[in-house]
Amino acid sequence: AFCHATHSNYPLSNYRQFVVRQSSLVYSMAPTAAELLQKNAERGRDPKKGAEVFRPPPEVEAYFKAIDEDGKKLAESSDWWQSFLKENCGEAGEWVRGWPVHAKYPEVTEGYCHREIAPMHFVMGRLSPLYIERSFSKDRKRAAWGVYFGPFCSNGDMQMGVGMGGAISAVLDLMTANLAILFTGGMTPTASISVKMLKPVLPMPGFFRADAWVEKVEGNKIFLNGSFSDGKGKIFDTCEAVLGIVSKKPSTPPQAKL
């Protein structure tokens, strides 16, 4: 009930086999999560544009830490989300809990934290009003996220409103882009995204479910659909996204040292 059916009527299989063949070249040499996170941290220490230059004051970081704590509590108490994780994730399941630290190494998910993996990002960085828990299918065609919308994700003025359409669109934009990158193993800039807002998002603050899935690949374009719901069957918003696939020559794996 929690998983979108695989859309086998589209020509994904040949493309997917190509991606698997190329990815398998580096699986045996995949770095550890610590190594990938360390490399990311080094980029963040750039003295001109690194994330550390723009680190917010401790009081601000403490506020967003509280946002995360509120989100975790709601995630833990959401039966629909916990049931999905229990029924679908794990060695025997078809889904993986978490998200890859790097798209080239989908098996490396340990240590992923959306605030620190991309601290400068508008939607999921250090100043994000969201808390996100992620999962993806092992074939990398689908993603399901549990998303906490904090109090500043509403369209209210002097009082709390409903979920802000722009915030919902931003989540779906991020999610479809992240899944496209994970599926192709390369860069996939968004060409267009269309969001249909069907019902007001309530309650606010609240914990919601976002889904995305690959529909088809045509040439250098990948097509994805998505939805935003209460996790129990009520769909608030849907989206259709088209992203480009940036061609890259397969990298040659390094020779083993003797």
PDB file of C-alpha atoms in Angstrom:
ATOM      1  CA  ALA A   1       0.000   0.000   0.000  1.00  0.00           C
ATOM      2  CA  PHE A   2       2.970   2.294   0.576  1.00  0.00           C
ATOM      3  CA  CYS A   3       4.837   1.590  -2.661  1.00  0.00           C
ATOM      4  CA  HIS A   4       4.134   2.834  -6.156  1.00  0.00           C
ATOM      5  CA  ALA A   5       4.014   0.071  -8.740  1.00  0.00           C
ATOM      6  CA  THR A   6       6.956  -0.235 -11.115  1.00  0.00           C
ATOM      7  CA  HIS A   7       6.034   1.246 -14.483  1.00  0.00           C
ATOM      8  CA  SER A   8       7.246  -1.661 -16.630  1.00  0.00           C
ATOM      9  CA  ASN A   9       5.566  -0.321 -19.757  1.00  0.00           C
ATOM     10  CA  TYR A  10       8.378   2.193 -20.188  1.00  0.00           C
ATOM     11  CA  PRO A  11      11.850   1.405 -21.580  1.00  0.00           C
ATOM     12  CA  LEU A  12      13.796   1.620 -18.322  1.00  0.00           C
ATOM     13  CA  SER A  13      15.390  -1.834 -18.332  1.00  0.00           C
ATOM     14  CA  ASN A  14      18.066  -1.287 -20.978  1.00  0.00           C
ATOM     15  CA  TYR A  15      19.096   2.055 -19.517  1.00  0.00           C
ATOM     16  CA  ARG A  16      19.115   0.616 -16.002  1.00  0.00           C
ATOM     17  CA  GLN A  17      21.354  -2.274 -17.081  1.00  0.00           C
ATOM     18  CA  PHE A  18      23.823   0.238 -18.518  1.00  0.00           C
ATOM     19  CA  VAL A  19      23.881   2.168 -15.245  1.00  0.00           C
ATOM     20  CA  VAL A  20      24.391  -1.015 -13.220  1.00  0.00           C
ATOM     21  CA  ARG A  21      27.272  -2.133 -15.446  1.00  0.00           C
ATOM     22  CA  GLN A  22      29.027   1.205 -15.100  1.00  0.00           C
ATOM     23  CA  SER A  23      28.349   1.444 -11.363  1.00  0.00           C
ATOM     24  CA  SER A  24      29.614  -2.085 -10.728  1.00  0.00           C
ATOM     25  CA  LEU A  25      33.079  -0.969 -11.823  1.00  0.00           C
ATOM     26  CA  VAL A  26      33.462   1.063  -8.656  1.00  0.00           C
ATOM     27  CA  TYR A  27      31.418  -0.922  -6.133  1.00  0.00           C
ATOM     28  CA  SER A  28      34.390  -2.987  -4.961  1.00  0.00           C
ATOM     29  CA  MET A  29      36.384   0.192  -4.402  1.00  0.00           C
ATOM     30  CA  ALA A  30      33.669   2.236  -2.751  1.00  0.00           C
ATOM     31  CA  PRO A  31      35.083   4.542  -0.083  1.00  0.00           C
ATOM     32  CA  THR A  32      33.713   4.521   3.430  1.00  0.00           C
ATOM     33  CA  ALA A  33      31.078   6.978   4.574  1.00  0.00           C
ATOM     34  CA  ALA A  34      33.715   8.649   6.745  1.00  0.00           C
ATOM     35  CA  GLU A  35      35.967   9.231   3.719  1.00  0.00           C
ATOM     36  CA  LEU A  36      33.151  10.710   1.657  1.00  0.00           C
ATOM     37  CA  LEU A  37      32.023  12.938   4.519  1.00  0.00           C
ATOM     38  CA  GLN A  38      35.614  14.051   5.107  1.00  0.00           C
ATOM     39  CA  LYS A  39      35.957  15.048   1.456  1.00  0.00           C
ATOM     40  CA  ASN A  40      32.711  16.973   1.708  1.00  0.00           C
ATOM     41  CA  ALA A  41      33.947  18.734   4.839  1.00  0.00           C
ATOM     42  CA  GLU A  42      37.129  19.802   3.064  1.00  0.00           C
ATOM     43  CA  ARG A  43      35.043  21.508   0.375  1.00  0.00           C
ATOM     44  CA  GLY A  44      33.096  23.255   3.118  1.00  0.00           C
ATOM     45  CA  ARG A  45      36.287  24.814   4.499  1.00  0.00           C
ATOM     46  CA  ASP A  46      36.967  26.838   1.371  1.00  0.00           C
ATOM     47  CA  PRO A  47      37.791  30.321   2.761  1.00  0.00           C
ATOM     48  CA  LYS A  48      35.710  32.181   0.172  1.00  0.00           C
ATOM     49  CA  LYS A  49      32.605  30.108  -0.550  1.00  0.00           C
ATOM     50  CA  GLY A  50      32.746  27.164   1.826  1.00  0.00           C
ATOM     51  CA  ALA A  51      29.849  26.450   4.177  1.00  0.00           C
ATOM     52  CA  GLU A  52      31.943  27.155   7.267  1.00  0.00           C
ATOM     53  CA  VAL A  53      32.293  30.793   6.219  1.00  0.00           C
ATOM     54  CA  PHE A  54      28.526  31.141   6.468  1.00  0.00           C
ATOM     55  CA  ARG A  55      27.889  29.021   9.567  1.00  0.00           C
ATOM     56  CA  PRO A  56      25.066  30.629  11.586  1.00  0.00           C
ATOM     57  CA  PRO A  57      25.451  31.628  15.264  1.00  0.00           C
ATOM     58  CA  PRO A  58      25.040  28.872  17.885  1.00  0.00           C
ATOM     59  CA  GLU A  59      21.656  30.248  18.943  1.00  0.00           C
ATOM     60  CA  VAL A  60      20.350  29.847  15.385  1.00  0.00           C
ATOM     61  CA  GLU A  61      21.740  26.332  15.072  1.00  0.00           C
ATOM     62  CA  ALA A  62      20.085  25.453  18.382  1.00  0.00           C
ATOM     63  CA  TYR A  63      16.716  26.561  17.005  1.00  0.00           C
ATOM     64  CA  PHE A  64      16.998  24.299  13.976  1.00  0.00           C
ATOM     65  CA  LYS A  65      18.195  21.450  16.160  1.00  0.00           C
ATOM     66  CA  ALA A  66      14.918  21.833  18.050  1.00  0.00           C
ATOM     67  CA  ILE A  67      13.071  21.670  14.707  1.00  0.00           C
ATOM     68  CA  ASP A  68      14.792  18.347  14.035  1.00  0.00           C
ATOM     69  CA  GLU A  69      13.904  17.024  17.478  1.00  0.00           C
ATOM     70  CA  ASP A  70      10.239  17.907  16.942  1.00  0.00           C
ATOM     71  CA  GLY A  71      10.338  16.236  13.544  1.00  0.00           C
ATOM     72  CA  LYS A  72      11.910  13.062  14.914  1.00  0.00           C
ATOM     73  CA  LYS A  73       9.232  12.805  17.590  1.00  0.00           C
ATOM     74  CA  LEU A  74       6.447  13.079  15.026  1.00  0.00           C
ATOM     75  CA  ALA A  75       8.207  10.581  12.741  1.00  0.00           C
ATOM     76  CA  GLU A  76       8.507   8.077  15.580  1.00  0.00           C
ATOM     77  CA  SER A  77       4.834   8.481  16.483  1.00  0.00           C
ATOM     78  CA  SER A  78       3.549   8.274  12.881  1.00  0.00           C
ATOM     79  CA  ASP A  79       2.248   4.726  12.506  1.00  0.00           C
ATOM     80  CA  TRP A  80       2.103   4.938   8.705  1.00  0.00           C
ATOM     81  CA  TRP A  81       5.782   5.905   8.444  1.00  0.00           C
ATOM     82  CA  GLN A  82       7.037   3.371  10.970  1.00  0.00           C
ATOM     83  CA  SER A  83       4.965   0.631   9.296  1.00  0.00           C
ATOM     84  CA  PHE A  84       6.434   1.523   5.903  1.00  0.00           C
ATOM     85  CA  LEU A  85      10.002   1.351   7.226  1.00  0.00           C
ATOM     86  CA  LYS A  86       9.383  -1.917   9.068  1.00  0.00           C
ATOM     87  CA  GLU A  87       7.643  -3.640   6.157  1.00  0.00           C
ATOM     88  CA  ASN A  88       9.864  -2.456   3.319  1.00  0.00           C
ATOM     89  CA  CYS A  89      13.360  -1.616   4.556  1.00  0.00           C
ATOM     90  CA  GLY A  90      16.105  -3.960   5.664  1.00  0.00           C
ATOM     91  CA  GLU A  91      18.055  -6.798   4.046  1.00  0.00           C
ATOM     92  CA  ALA A  92      14.921  -8.729   3.098  1.00  0.00           C
ATOM     93  CA  GLY A  93      13.016  -5.688   1.869  1.00  0.00           C
ATOM     94  CA  GLU A  94      13.014  -3.889  -1.461  1.00  0.00           C
ATOM     95  CA  TRP A  95      13.834  -0.515   0.090  1.00  0.00           C
ATOM     96  CA  VAL A  96      16.798   1.077   1.850  1.00  0.00           C
ATOM     97  CA  ARG A  97      16.360   3.411   4.782  1.00  0.00           C
ATOM     98  CA  GLY A  98      18.430   6.570   4.505  1.00  0.00           C
ATOM     99  CA  TRP A  99      20.070   8.130   1.466  1.00  0.00           C
ATOM    100  CA  PRO A 100      23.465   7.674  -0.212  1.00  0.00           C
ATOM    101  CA  VAL A 101      26.205  10.030   0.881  1.00  0.00           C
ATOM    102  CA  HIS A 102      27.200  10.090  -2.808  1.00  0.00           C
ATOM    103  CA  ALA A 103      25.107   8.987  -5.803  1.00  0.00           C
ATOM    104  CA  LYS A 104      28.008   6.956  -7.212  1.00  0.00           C
ATOM    105  CA  TYR A 105      27.994   4.787  -4.091  1.00  0.00           C
ATOM    106  CA  PRO A 106      24.336   3.974  -3.351  1.00  0.00           C
ATOM    107  CA  GLU A 107      25.342   1.377  -0.778  1.00  0.00           C
ATOM    108  CA  VAL A 108      27.024   4.015   1.428  1.00  0.00           C
ATOM    109  CA  THR A 109      24.220   5.577   3.469  1.00  0.00           C
ATOM    110  CA  GLU A 110      25.752   5.710   6.942  1.00  0.00           C
ATOM    111  CA  GLY A 111      26.202   9.200   8.301  1.00  0.00           C
ATOM    112  CA  TYR A 112      23.762  10.981   5.985  1.00  0.00           C
ATOM    113  CA  CYS A 113      22.301  14.124   7.568  1.00  0.00           C
ATOM    114  CA  HIS A 114      20.539  16.532   5.236  1.00  0.00           C
ATOM    115  CA  ARG A 115      21.588  19.645   7.175  1.00  0.00           C
ATOM    116  CA  GLU A 116      25.274  18.768   7.017  1.00  0.00           C
ATOM    117  CA  ILE A 117      25.532  16.887   3.699  1.00  0.00           C
ATOM    118  CA  ALA A 118      24.443  20.067   1.894  1.00  0.00           C
ATOM    119  CA  PRO A 119      24.545  22.842   4.508  1.00  0.00           C
ATOM    120  CA  MET A 120      24.205  25.657   1.956  1.00  0.00           C
ATOM    121  CA  HIS A 121      21.149  24.177   0.251  1.00  0.00           C
ATOM    122  CA  PHE A 122      18.007  26.311   0.312  1.00  0.00           C
ATOM    123  CA  VAL A 123      15.622  23.394   0.943  1.00  0.00           C
ATOM    124  CA  MET A 124      17.610  20.973   3.099  1.00  0.00           C
ATOM    125  CA  GLY A 125      20.544  22.960   4.443  1.00  0.00           C
ATOM    126  CA  ARG A 126      21.345  24.324   7.885  1.00  0.00           C
ATOM    127  CA  LEU A 127      18.554  26.889   7.770  1.00  0.00           C
ATOM    128  CA  SER A 128      15.907  24.558   6.394  1.00  0.00           C
ATOM    129  CA  PRO A 129      12.550  24.729   8.232  1.00  0.00           C
ATOM    130  CA  LEU A 130      12.114  21.020   7.393  1.00  0.00           C
ATOM    131  CA  TYR A 131      13.147  17.744   8.969  1.00  0.00           C
ATOM    132  CA  ILE A 132      13.465  14.909   6.434  1.00  0.00           C
ATOM    133  CA  GLU A 133      13.770  11.134   6.787  1.00  0.00           C
ATOM    134  CA  ARG A 134      14.461   9.295   3.539  1.00  0.00           C
ATOM    135  CA  SER A 135      14.233   5.907   1.870  1.00  0.00           C
ATOM    136  CA  PHE A 136      14.690   4.618  -1.667  1.00  0.00           C
ATOM    137  CA  SER A 137      13.966   1.391  -3.532  1.00  0.00           C
ATOM    138  CA  LYS A 138      16.912  -0.879  -4.246  1.00  0.00           C
ATOM    139  CA  ASP A 139      16.340  -0.508  -7.989  1.00  0.00           C
ATOM    140  CA  ARG A 140      16.628   3.272  -7.441  1.00  0.00           C
ATOM    141  CA  LYS A 141      13.404   3.970  -9.318  1.00  0.00           C
ATOM    142  CA  ARG A 142      11.410   5.164  -6.313  1.00  0.00           C
ATOM    143  CA  ALA A 143      11.832   7.289  -3.209  1.00  0.00           C
ATOM    144  CA  ALA A 144       9.658   7.813  -0.142  1.00  0.00           C
ATOM    145  CA  TRP A 145      10.391  10.560   2.372  1.00  0.00           C
ATOM    146  CA  GLY A 146       8.878  11.470   5.680  1.00  0.00           C
ATOM    147  CA  VAL A 147       8.892  15.268   5.854  1.00  0.00           C
ATOM    148  CA  TYR A 148       8.215  17.415   8.903  1.00  0.00           C
ATOM    149  CA  PHE A 149       6.878  20.860   8.072  1.00  0.00           C
ATOM    150  CA  GLY A 150       7.829  23.175  10.906  1.00  0.00           C
ATOM    151  CA  PRO A 151       5.829  26.264  11.908  1.00  0.00           C
ATOM    152  CA  PHE A 152       7.498  28.485   9.299  1.00  0.00           C
ATOM    153  CA  CYS A 153       6.419  26.258   6.391  1.00  0.00           C
ATOM    154  CA  SER A 154       2.882  27.635   6.446  1.00  0.00           C
ATOM    155  CA  ASN A 155       1.240  30.373   4.380  1.00  0.00           C
ATOM    156  CA  GLY A 156       0.026  32.141   7.511  1.00  0.00           C
ATOM    157  CA  ASP A 157       0.614  35.748   8.485  1.00  0.00           C
ATOM    158  CA  MET A 158       0.020  36.476  12.167  1.00  0.00           C
ATOM    159  CA  GLN A 159      -1.312  32.973  12.756  1.00  0.00           C
ATOM    160  CA  MET A 160      -0.524  29.492  11.505  1.00  0.00           C
ATOM    161  CA  GLY A 161      -1.840  28.755   8.018  1.00  0.00           C
ATOM    162  CA  VAL A 162      -1.862  25.650   5.832  1.00  0.00           C
ATOM    163  CA  GLY A 163       1.244  24.189   4.234  1.00  0.00           C
ATOM    164  CA  MET A 164       2.830  26.733   1.908  1.00  0.00           C
ATOM    165  CA  GLY A 165       2.586  25.790  -1.767  1.00  0.00           C
ATOM    166  CA  GLY A 166       6.102  27.011  -2.418  1.00  0.00           C
ATOM    167  CA  ALA A 167       7.513  24.835   0.353  1.00  0.00           C
ATOM    168  CA  ILE A 168       5.709  21.767  -1.013  1.00  0.00           C
ATOM    169  CA  SER A 169       6.926  22.510  -4.548  1.00  0.00           C
ATOM    170  CA  ALA A 170      10.477  22.918  -3.270  1.00  0.00           C
ATOM    171  CA  VAL A 171      10.363  19.502  -1.585  1.00  0.00           C
ATOM    172  CA  LEU A 172       9.049  17.818  -4.732  1.00  0.00           C
ATOM    173  CA  ASP A 173      11.640  19.631  -6.864  1.00  0.00           C
ATOM    174  CA  LEU A 174      14.438  18.477  -4.562  1.00  0.00           C
ATOM    175  CA  MET A 175      13.104  14.932  -4.342  1.00  0.00           C
ATOM    176  CA  THR A 176      12.686  14.343  -8.072  1.00  0.00           C
ATOM    177  CA  ALA A 177      16.142  15.794  -8.722  1.00  0.00           C
ATOM    178  CA  ASN A 178      17.752  13.648  -6.015  1.00  0.00           C
ATOM    179  CA  LEU A 179      16.074  10.492  -7.304  1.00  0.00           C
ATOM    180  CA  ALA A 180      17.061  11.238 -10.903  1.00  0.00           C
ATOM    181  CA  ILE A 181      20.688  11.657  -9.837  1.00  0.00           C
ATOM    182  CA  LEU A 182      20.525   8.418  -7.865  1.00  0.00           C
ATOM    183  CA  PHE A 183      18.964   6.507 -10.775  1.00  0.00           C
ATOM    184  CA  THR A 184      21.314   7.752 -13.498  1.00  0.00           C
ATOM    185  CA  GLY A 185      24.478   8.099 -11.437  1.00  0.00           C
ATOM    186  CA  GLY A 186      25.175  11.507 -13.001  1.00  0.00           C
ATOM    187  CA  MET A 187      24.035  15.101 -13.001  1.00  0.00           C
ATOM    188  CA  THR A 188      20.378  15.712 -13.898  1.00  0.00           C
ATOM    189  CA  PRO A 189      19.479  19.419 -14.002  1.00  0.00           C
ATOM    190  CA  THR A 190      15.754  20.103 -13.786  1.00  0.00           C
ATOM    191  CA  ALA A 191      14.269  21.353 -17.057  1.00  0.00           C
ATOM    192  CA  SER A 192      10.703  21.736 -15.815  1.00  0.00           C
ATOM    193  CA  ILE A 193       8.425  20.786 -12.950  1.00  0.00           C
ATOM    194  CA  SER A 194       4.655  21.170 -12.757  1.00  0.00           C
ATOM    195  CA  VAL A 195       2.906  20.938  -9.386  1.00  0.00           C
ATOM    196  CA  LYS A 196      -0.843  20.505  -8.956  1.00  0.00           C
ATOM    197  CA  MET A 197      -2.132  21.678  -5.580  1.00  0.00           C
ATOM    198  CA  LEU A 198      -5.243  19.640  -4.902  1.00  0.00           C
ATOM    199  CA  LYS A 199      -6.011  20.075  -1.194  1.00  0.00           C
ATOM    200  CA  PRO A 200      -4.832  22.238   1.721  1.00  0.00           C
ATOM    201  CA  VAL A 201      -1.972  20.656   3.645  1.00  0.00           C
ATOM    202  CA  LEU A 202      -2.983  20.149   7.260  1.00  0.00           C
ATOM    203  CA  PRO A 203      -2.296  19.871  10.137  1.00  0.00           C
ATOM    204  CA  MET A 204       0.481  22.371  10.544  1.00  0.00           C
ATOM    205  CA  PRO A 205       3.070  21.842  11.858  1.00  0.00           C
ATOM    206  CA  GLY A 206       2.855  18.271  10.634  1.00  0.00           C
ATOM    207  CA  PHE A 207       4.613  15.164   9.386  1.00  0.00           C
ATOM    208  CA  PHE A 208       3.861  14.240   5.770  1.00  0.00           C
ATOM    209  CA  ARG A 209       4.856  11.757   3.110  1.00  0.00           C
ATOM    210  CA  ALA A 210       6.524  12.683  -0.168  1.00  0.00           C
ATOM    211  CA  ASP A 211       6.935  10.151  -2.988  1.00  0.00           C
ATOM    212  CA  ALA A 212       8.751  10.238  -6.305  1.00  0.00           C
ATOM    213  CA  TRP A 213       9.205   7.632  -8.995  1.00  0.00           C
ATOM    214  CA  VAL A 214      10.863   7.315 -12.390  1.00  0.00           C
ATOM    215  CA  GLU A 215       8.360   7.120 -15.228  1.00  0.00           C
ATOM    216  CA  LYS A 216      10.617   6.811 -18.269  1.00  0.00           C
ATOM    217  CA  VAL A 217      13.874   7.753 -19.933  1.00  0.00           C
ATOM    218  CA  GLU A 218      13.890   9.186 -23.453  1.00  0.00           C
ATOM    219  CA  GLY A 219      17.237  10.087 -24.953  1.00  0.00           C
ATOM    220  CA  ASN A 220      18.920  12.562 -22.653  1.00  0.00           C
ATOM    221  CA  LYS A 221      15.783  13.249 -20.621  1.00  0.00           C
ATOM    222  CA  ILE A 222      14.360  11.500 -17.574  1.00  0.00           C
ATOM    223  CA  PHE A 223      10.716  11.880 -16.546  1.00  0.00           C
ATOM    224  CA  LEU A 224       9.546  11.565 -12.946  1.00  0.00           C
ATOM    225  CA  ASN A 225       6.271  11.950 -11.088  1.00  0.00           C
ATOM    226  CA  GLY A 226       5.707  12.698  -7.429  1.00  0.00           C
ATOM    227  CA  SER A 227       3.105  13.212  -4.733  1.00  0.00           C
ATOM    228  CA  PHE A 228       2.735  14.829  -1.325  1.00  0.00           C
ATOM    229  CA  SER A 229       0.280  13.211   1.095  1.00  0.00           C
ATOM    230  CA  ASP A 230      -0.704  12.560   4.693  1.00  0.00           C
ATOM    231  CA  GLY A 231       0.796   9.064   4.405  1.00  0.00           C
ATOM    232  CA  LYS A 232      -2.611   7.464   4.840  1.00  0.00           C
ATOM    233  CA  GLY A 233      -4.097   7.897   1.390  1.00  0.00           C
ATOM    234  CA  LYS A 234      -4.998  11.598   1.190  1.00  0.00           C
ATOM    235  CA  ILE A 235      -3.053  13.212  -1.667  1.00  0.00           C
ATOM    236  CA  PHE A 236      -2.501  16.938  -1.245  1.00  0.00           C
ATOM    237  CA  ASP A 237      -0.271  17.633  -4.235  1.00  0.00           C
ATOM    238  CA  THR A 238       1.146  15.896  -7.309  1.00  0.00           C
ATOM    239  CA  CYS A 239       3.971  16.791  -9.677  1.00  0.00           C
ATOM    240  CA  GLU A 240       5.491  15.957 -13.038  1.00  0.00           C
ATOM    241  CA  ALA A 241       9.165  16.706 -13.612  1.00  0.00           C
ATOM    242  CA  VAL A 242      11.471  16.554 -16.615  1.00  0.00           C
ATOM    243  CA  LEU A 243      15.230  16.560 -16.077  1.00  0.00           C
ATOM    244  CA  GLY A 244      18.194  16.458 -18.416  1.00  0.00           C
ATOM    245  CA  ILE A 245      20.824  13.743 -18.258  1.00  0.00           C
ATOM    246  CA  VAL A 246      24.333  15.131 -18.539  1.00  0.00           C
ATOM    247  CA  SER A 247      26.424  12.597 -20.452  1.00  0.00           C
ATOM    248  CA  LYS A 248      29.629  11.502 -18.845  1.00  0.00           C
ATOM    249  CA  LYS A 249      32.274   9.089 -20.064  1.00  0.00           C
ATOM    250  CA  PRO A 250      32.512   6.085 -17.733  1.00  0.00           C
ATOM    251  CA  SER A 251      35.479   6.534 -15.447  1.00  0.00           C
ATOM    252  CA  THR A 252      38.238   3.942 -15.612  1.00  0.00           C
ATOM    253  CA  PRO A 253      38.651   2.202 -12.246  1.00  0.00           C
ATOM    254  CA  PRO A 254      42.122   2.555 -10.714  1.00  0.00           C
ATOM    255  CA  GLN A 255      44.465  -0.423 -10.918  1.00  0.00           C
ATOM    256  CA  ALA A 256      45.041  -2.357  -7.710  1.00  0.00           C
ATOM    257  CA  LYS A 257      48.389  -1.734  -6.071  1.00  0.00           C
ATOM    258  CA  LEU A 258      50.612  -4.815  -5.897  1.00  0.00           C
TER     259      LEU A 258
END
